[in-house]
Amino acid sequence: MKHSLIILIITGFTVLGCKSPEARKPVTVSSGSFIDESIERNKSLNQKETKAIEAIIAQQPEKNYQISGNGFWYYFDTKIESDSLSTPNFGDKIVFSYNIKDLKGTTIYSKEELKIQKYAMDQEELFSGLREGLKLMKAGESATFIFPSQKAYGYYGDENKIGINLPIICEVSVFSINQKE
């Protein structure tokens, strides 16, 4: 009796042990809904910012605003028509100053706070809108740029005075461009 009970238990373990493993079901199922929602949220934010920027431009018809291919608006306060001066290229050293304002015109950072900047074109950190804006300027020129938030400090802001998703206005003056040797 004991002998047959042991054989029965061993046979039971063998049969149960031979069962193939079953795949476990995932605890959560992810779909593309988060990404889809994020895309819609960003499109809506972009449309809202574009309307606000276009309203500012409409209030200043005397200024000849242009839209860049990089998604921001600008006009030249001081434009140099000389062909002898060139815009900066990769590695050129640029000396410039700028300020940052919100769309209401309130100064966030003054030129004094930001001081005169020395920047190696495309080799140092600078927010994308200003980096692209500097590429449009020659030494001696001044321009005003209006950057939507994605071209400014984006979702995180500057973690100091500039909040999240804040479009900004920058008044920029380029003093010199030293070309890379």
PDB file of C-alpha atoms in Angstrom:
ATOM      1  CA  MET A   1       0.000   0.000   0.000  1.00  0.00           C
ATOM      2  CA  LYS A   2       2.779   2.387   0.922  1.00  0.00           C
ATOM      3  CA  HIS A   3       4.639   1.333  -2.161  1.00  0.00           C
ATOM      4  CA  SER A   4       1.696   2.043  -4.483  1.00  0.00           C
ATOM      5  CA  LEU A   5       1.019   5.389  -2.744  1.00  0.00           C
ATOM      6  CA  ILE A   6       4.628   6.492  -3.361  1.00  0.00           C
ATOM      7  CA  ILE A   7       4.398   5.420  -7.009  1.00  0.00           C
ATOM      8  CA  LEU A   8       1.131   7.327  -7.369  1.00  0.00           C
ATOM      9  CA  ILE A   9       2.667  10.513  -5.873  1.00  0.00           C
ATOM     10  CA  ILE A  10       5.785  10.242  -8.071  1.00  0.00           C
ATOM     11  CA  THR A  11       3.623   9.686 -11.150  1.00  0.00           C
ATOM     12  CA  GLY A  12       1.462  12.698 -10.203  1.00  0.00           C
ATOM     13  CA  PHE A  13       4.525  14.965  -9.842  1.00  0.00           C
ATOM     14  CA  THR A  14       5.923  13.693 -13.137  1.00  0.00           C
ATOM     15  CA  VAL A  15       2.675  14.400 -15.001  1.00  0.00           C
ATOM     16  CA  LEU A  16       2.280  17.835 -13.431  1.00  0.00           C
ATOM     17  CA  GLY A  17       5.995  18.615 -13.885  1.00  0.00           C
ATOM     18  CA  CYS A  18       5.846  17.886 -17.616  1.00  0.00           C
ATOM     19  CA  LYS A  19       3.312  20.599 -18.254  1.00  0.00           C
ATOM     20  CA  SER A  20       4.691  23.273 -20.567  1.00  0.00           C
ATOM     21  CA  PRO A  21       5.094  26.745 -19.038  1.00  0.00           C
ATOM     22  CA  GLU A  22       2.320  29.229 -19.684  1.00  0.00           C
ATOM     23  CA  ALA A  23       3.031  32.796 -20.665  1.00  0.00           C
ATOM     24  CA  ARG A  24       2.105  35.323 -18.024  1.00  0.00           C
ATOM     25  CA  LYS A  25      -0.266  38.109 -18.905  1.00  0.00           C
ATOM     26  CA  PRO A  26       1.145  41.657 -18.641  1.00  0.00           C
ATOM     27  CA  VAL A  27       0.056  43.612 -15.615  1.00  0.00           C
ATOM     28  CA  THR A  28      -0.647  46.707 -17.715  1.00  0.00           C
ATOM     29  CA  VAL A  29      -1.361  47.014 -21.366  1.00  0.00           C
ATOM     30  CA  SER A  30       0.121  50.059 -23.031  1.00  0.00           C
ATOM     31  CA  SER A  31      -1.181  51.496 -26.215  1.00  0.00           C
ATOM     32  CA  GLY A  32      -0.235  54.540 -28.226  1.00  0.00           C
ATOM     33  CA  SER A  33      -2.865  56.633 -26.461  1.00  0.00           C
ATOM     34  CA  PHE A  34      -0.323  58.604 -24.357  1.00  0.00           C
ATOM     35  CA  ILE A  35       1.672  59.554 -27.429  1.00  0.00           C
ATOM     36  CA  ASP A  36      -1.496  60.437 -29.345  1.00  0.00           C
ATOM     37  CA  GLU A  37      -2.691  62.624 -26.456  1.00  0.00           C
ATOM     38  CA  SER A  38       0.719  64.296 -26.241  1.00  0.00           C
ATOM     39  CA  ILE A  39       0.691  65.078 -29.969  1.00  0.00           C
ATOM     40  CA  GLU A  40      -2.782  66.625 -29.716  1.00  0.00           C
ATOM     41  CA  ARG A  41      -1.780  68.633 -26.634  1.00  0.00           C
ATOM     42  CA  ASN A  42       1.321  69.985 -28.422  1.00  0.00           C
ATOM     43  CA  LYS A  43      -0.644  70.873 -31.573  1.00  0.00           C
ATOM     44  CA  SER A  44      -3.191  72.737 -29.475  1.00  0.00           C
ATOM     45  CA  LEU A  45      -0.433  74.575 -27.556  1.00  0.00           C
ATOM     46  CA  ASN A  46       1.301  75.523 -30.805  1.00  0.00           C
ATOM     47  CA  GLN A  47      -1.939  76.899 -32.304  1.00  0.00           C
ATOM     48  CA  LYS A  48      -2.643  78.919 -29.158  1.00  0.00           C
ATOM     49  CA  GLU A  49       0.881  80.387 -29.104  1.00  0.00           C
ATOM     50  CA  THR A  50       0.791  81.156 -32.839  1.00  0.00           C
ATOM     51  CA  LYS A  51      -2.476  83.091 -32.419  1.00  0.00           C
ATOM     52  CA  ALA A  52      -1.020  85.092 -29.518  1.00  0.00           C
ATOM     53  CA  ILE A  53       2.151  85.886 -31.495  1.00  0.00           C
ATOM     54  CA  GLU A  54       0.193  86.863 -34.605  1.00  0.00           C
ATOM     55  CA  ALA A  55      -1.938  89.202 -32.471  1.00  0.00           C
ATOM     56  CA  ILE A  56       1.229  90.944 -31.227  1.00  0.00           C
ATOM     57  CA  ILE A  57       2.530  91.270 -34.790  1.00  0.00           C
ATOM     58  CA  ALA A  58      -0.819  92.696 -35.956  1.00  0.00           C
ATOM     59  CA  GLN A  59      -0.512  95.423 -33.280  1.00  0.00           C
ATOM     60  CA  GLN A  60       2.862  96.480 -34.750  1.00  0.00           C
ATOM     61  CA  PRO A  61       2.230  96.957 -38.481  1.00  0.00           C
ATOM     62  CA  GLU A  62       5.155  99.411 -38.762  1.00  0.00           C
ATOM     63  CA  LYS A  63       7.587  96.578 -38.088  1.00  0.00           C
ATOM     64  CA  ASN A  64       8.370  94.274 -40.960  1.00  0.00           C
ATOM     65  CA  TYR A  65       8.085  90.883 -39.240  1.00  0.00           C
ATOM     66  CA  GLN A  66       9.226  87.845 -41.168  1.00  0.00           C
ATOM     67  CA  ILE A  67       8.659  84.218 -40.314  1.00  0.00           C
ATOM     68  CA  SER A  68      11.711  82.023 -40.434  1.00  0.00           C
ATOM     69  CA  GLY A  69      11.811  78.529 -41.830  1.00  0.00           C
ATOM     70  CA  ASN A  70      12.625  77.412 -38.293  1.00  0.00           C
ATOM     71  CA  GLY A  71       9.267  78.407 -36.794  1.00  0.00           C
ATOM     72  CA  PHE A  72       9.827  81.834 -35.219  1.00  0.00           C
ATOM     73  CA  TRP A  73       9.157  85.458 -36.161  1.00  0.00           C
ATOM     74  CA  TYR A  74      11.659  88.323 -36.355  1.00  0.00           C
ATOM     75  CA  TYR A  75      12.376  91.806 -37.661  1.00  0.00           C
ATOM     76  CA  PHE A  76      15.565  93.835 -37.853  1.00  0.00           C
ATOM     77  CA  ASP A  77      15.855  96.948 -35.707  1.00  0.00           C
ATOM     78  CA  THR A  78      19.201  97.651 -37.396  1.00  0.00           C
ATOM     79  CA  LYS A  79      19.895  95.976 -40.740  1.00  0.00           C
ATOM     80  CA  ILE A  80      23.238  96.107 -42.558  1.00  0.00           C
ATOM     81  CA  GLU A  81      22.871  95.693 -46.296  1.00  0.00           C
ATOM     82  CA  SER A  82      26.612  95.314 -46.974  1.00  0.00           C
ATOM     83  CA  ASP A  83      27.674  92.191 -48.842  1.00  0.00           C
ATOM     84  CA  SER A  84      31.144  92.420 -47.309  1.00  0.00           C
ATOM     85  CA  LEU A  85      29.815  91.158 -43.970  1.00  0.00           C
ATOM     86  CA  SER A  86      28.591  87.613 -43.620  1.00  0.00           C
ATOM     87  CA  THR A  87      26.355  85.718 -41.257  1.00  0.00           C
ATOM     88  CA  PRO A  88      28.041  83.239 -38.897  1.00  0.00           C
ATOM     89  CA  ASN A  89      28.920  79.664 -39.812  1.00  0.00           C
ATOM     90  CA  PHE A  90      29.770  76.616 -37.731  1.00  0.00           C
ATOM     91  CA  GLY A  91      32.549  77.378 -35.237  1.00  0.00           C
ATOM     92  CA  ASP A  92      32.580  81.171 -35.741  1.00  0.00           C
ATOM     93  CA  LYS A  93      32.873  83.161 -32.501  1.00  0.00           C
ATOM     94  CA  ILE A  94      29.999  85.588 -31.960  1.00  0.00           C
ATOM     95  CA  VAL A  95      29.904  88.379 -29.391  1.00  0.00           C
ATOM     96  CA  PHE A  96      26.339  89.494 -28.691  1.00  0.00           C
ATOM     97  CA  SER A  97      23.894  90.639 -26.051  1.00  0.00           C
ATOM     98  CA  TYR A  98      20.204  89.934 -25.617  1.00  0.00           C
ATOM     99  CA  ASN A  99      17.296  90.244 -23.265  1.00  0.00           C
ATOM    100  CA  ILE A 100      14.255  88.050 -22.712  1.00  0.00           C
ATOM    101  CA  LYS A 101      10.675  89.285 -22.313  1.00  0.00           C
ATOM    102  CA  ASP A 102       7.317  87.562 -22.120  1.00  0.00           C
ATOM    103  CA  LEU A 103       4.670  88.258 -24.770  1.00  0.00           C
ATOM    104  CA  LYS A 104       3.254  91.123 -22.681  1.00  0.00           C
ATOM    105  CA  GLY A 105       6.625  92.880 -22.876  1.00  0.00           C
ATOM    106  CA  THR A 106       7.597  92.317 -19.252  1.00  0.00           C
ATOM    107  CA  THR A 107      11.352  91.829 -18.904  1.00  0.00           C
ATOM    108  CA  ILE A 108      12.302  88.418 -17.564  1.00  0.00           C
ATOM    109  CA  TYR A 109      16.075  88.796 -18.007  1.00  0.00           C
ATOM    110  CA  SER A 110      17.648  92.141 -18.921  1.00  0.00           C
ATOM    111  CA  LYS A 111      20.764  92.570 -21.068  1.00  0.00           C
ATOM    112  CA  GLU A 112      22.588  93.572 -17.900  1.00  0.00           C
ATOM    113  CA  GLU A 113      21.626  90.335 -16.151  1.00  0.00           C
ATOM    114  CA  LEU A 114      22.595  88.177 -19.116  1.00  0.00           C
ATOM    115  CA  LYS A 115      25.757  90.190 -19.833  1.00  0.00           C
ATOM    116  CA  ILE A 116      27.651  90.163 -23.095  1.00  0.00           C
ATOM    117  CA  GLN A 117      27.807  86.629 -24.483  1.00  0.00           C
ATOM    118  CA  LYS A 118      30.651  84.963 -26.349  1.00  0.00           C
ATOM    119  CA  TYR A 119      29.389  81.986 -28.280  1.00  0.00           C
ATOM    120  CA  ALA A 120      30.995  79.485 -30.650  1.00  0.00           C
ATOM    121  CA  MET A 121      28.329  78.869 -33.293  1.00  0.00           C
ATOM    122  CA  ASP A 122      26.736  75.419 -32.931  1.00  0.00           C
ATOM    123  CA  GLN A 123      29.468  74.252 -30.542  1.00  0.00           C
ATOM    124  CA  GLU A 124      28.009  75.456 -27.246  1.00  0.00           C
ATOM    125  CA  GLU A 125      24.647  75.240 -25.499  1.00  0.00           C
ATOM    126  CA  LEU A 126      22.091  77.876 -26.444  1.00  0.00           C
ATOM    127  CA  PHE A 127      18.355  77.463 -26.802  1.00  0.00           C
ATOM    128  CA  SER A 128      17.417  76.482 -30.360  1.00  0.00           C
ATOM    129  CA  GLY A 129      15.517  79.624 -31.355  1.00  0.00           C
ATOM    130  CA  LEU A 130      18.336  81.998 -30.444  1.00  0.00           C
ATOM    131  CA  ARG A 131      20.917  79.726 -32.056  1.00  0.00           C
ATOM    132  CA  GLU A 132      18.948  79.787 -35.325  1.00  0.00           C
ATOM    133  CA  GLY A 133      18.247  83.515 -35.005  1.00  0.00           C
ATOM    134  CA  LEU A 134      21.938  84.367 -34.676  1.00  0.00           C
ATOM    135  CA  LYS A 135      22.559  82.600 -37.992  1.00  0.00           C
ATOM    136  CA  LEU A 136      20.425  85.296 -39.678  1.00  0.00           C
ATOM    137  CA  MET A 137      22.427  88.219 -38.308  1.00  0.00           C
ATOM    138  CA  LYS A 138      25.602  90.080 -39.296  1.00  0.00           C
ATOM    139  CA  ALA A 139      27.975  92.010 -37.040  1.00  0.00           C
ATOM    140  CA  GLY A 140      26.440  95.381 -36.123  1.00  0.00           C
ATOM    141  CA  GLU A 141      22.831  94.257 -36.567  1.00  0.00           C
ATOM    142  CA  SER A 142      20.051  94.259 -33.985  1.00  0.00           C
ATOM    143  CA  ALA A 143      16.915  92.173 -34.280  1.00  0.00           C
ATOM    144  CA  THR A 144      13.834  91.285 -32.284  1.00  0.00           C
ATOM    145  CA  PHE A 145      12.750  87.661 -32.264  1.00  0.00           C
ATOM    146  CA  ILE A 146       9.506  86.116 -31.064  1.00  0.00           C
ATOM    147  CA  PHE A 147       9.987  82.462 -30.198  1.00  0.00           C
ATOM    148  CA  PRO A 148       7.165  80.010 -29.500  1.00  0.00           C
ATOM    149  CA  SER A 149       7.863  77.906 -26.431  1.00  0.00           C
ATOM    150  CA  GLN A 150       9.209  74.908 -28.360  1.00  0.00           C
ATOM    151  CA  LYS A 151      11.903  77.182 -29.868  1.00  0.00           C
ATOM    152  CA  ALA A 152      12.604  78.808 -26.496  1.00  0.00           C
ATOM    153  CA  TYR A 153      12.859  76.872 -23.244  1.00  0.00           C
ATOM    154  CA  GLY A 154      10.063  74.393 -23.941  1.00  0.00           C
ATOM    155  CA  TYR A 155       8.405  72.114 -21.466  1.00  0.00           C
ATOM    156  CA  TYR A 156      10.877  72.638 -18.616  1.00  0.00           C
ATOM    157  CA  GLY A 157      11.442  76.382 -18.818  1.00  0.00           C
ATOM    158  CA  ASP A 158      14.819  77.473 -17.497  1.00  0.00           C
ATOM    159  CA  GLU A 159      13.921  76.166 -14.027  1.00  0.00           C
ATOM    160  CA  ASN A 160      14.317  79.707 -12.699  1.00  0.00           C
ATOM    161  CA  LYS A 161      12.407  82.715 -14.086  1.00  0.00           C
ATOM    162  CA  ILE A 162      11.055  81.249 -17.330  1.00  0.00           C
ATOM    163  CA  GLY A 163       8.058  79.010 -16.816  1.00  0.00           C
ATOM    164  CA  ILE A 164       7.012  75.950 -18.752  1.00  0.00           C
ATOM    165  CA  ASN A 165       5.726  76.389 -22.303  1.00  0.00           C
ATOM    166  CA  LEU A 166       6.380  80.141 -22.298  1.00  0.00           C
ATOM    167  CA  PRO A 167       6.803  81.927 -25.645  1.00  0.00           C
ATOM    168  CA  ILE A 168       9.364  84.721 -25.394  1.00  0.00           C
ATOM    169  CA  ILE A 169      10.598  87.859 -27.121  1.00  0.00           C
ATOM    170  CA  CYS A 170      14.354  88.441 -27.433  1.00  0.00           C
ATOM    171  CA  GLU A 171      16.031  91.654 -28.497  1.00  0.00           C
ATOM    172  CA  VAL A 172      19.471  90.686 -29.809  1.00  0.00           C
ATOM    173  CA  SER A 173      22.482  92.803 -30.804  1.00  0.00           C
ATOM    174  CA  VAL A 174      25.480  91.222 -32.523  1.00  0.00           C
ATOM    175  CA  PHE A 175      28.730  93.127 -31.888  1.00  0.00           C
ATOM    176  CA  SER A 176      31.208  90.975 -33.775  1.00  0.00           C
ATOM    177  CA  ILE A 177      31.641  87.720 -35.659  1.00  0.00           C
ATOM    178  CA  ASN A 178      35.121  86.229 -35.754  1.00  0.00           C
ATOM    179  CA  GLN A 179      35.305  83.594 -38.402  1.00  0.00           C
ATOM    180  CA  LYS A 180      36.814  80.217 -37.610  1.00  0.00           C
ATOM    181  CA  GLU A 181      40.269  79.798 -39.057  1.00  0.00           C
TER     182      GLU A 181
END
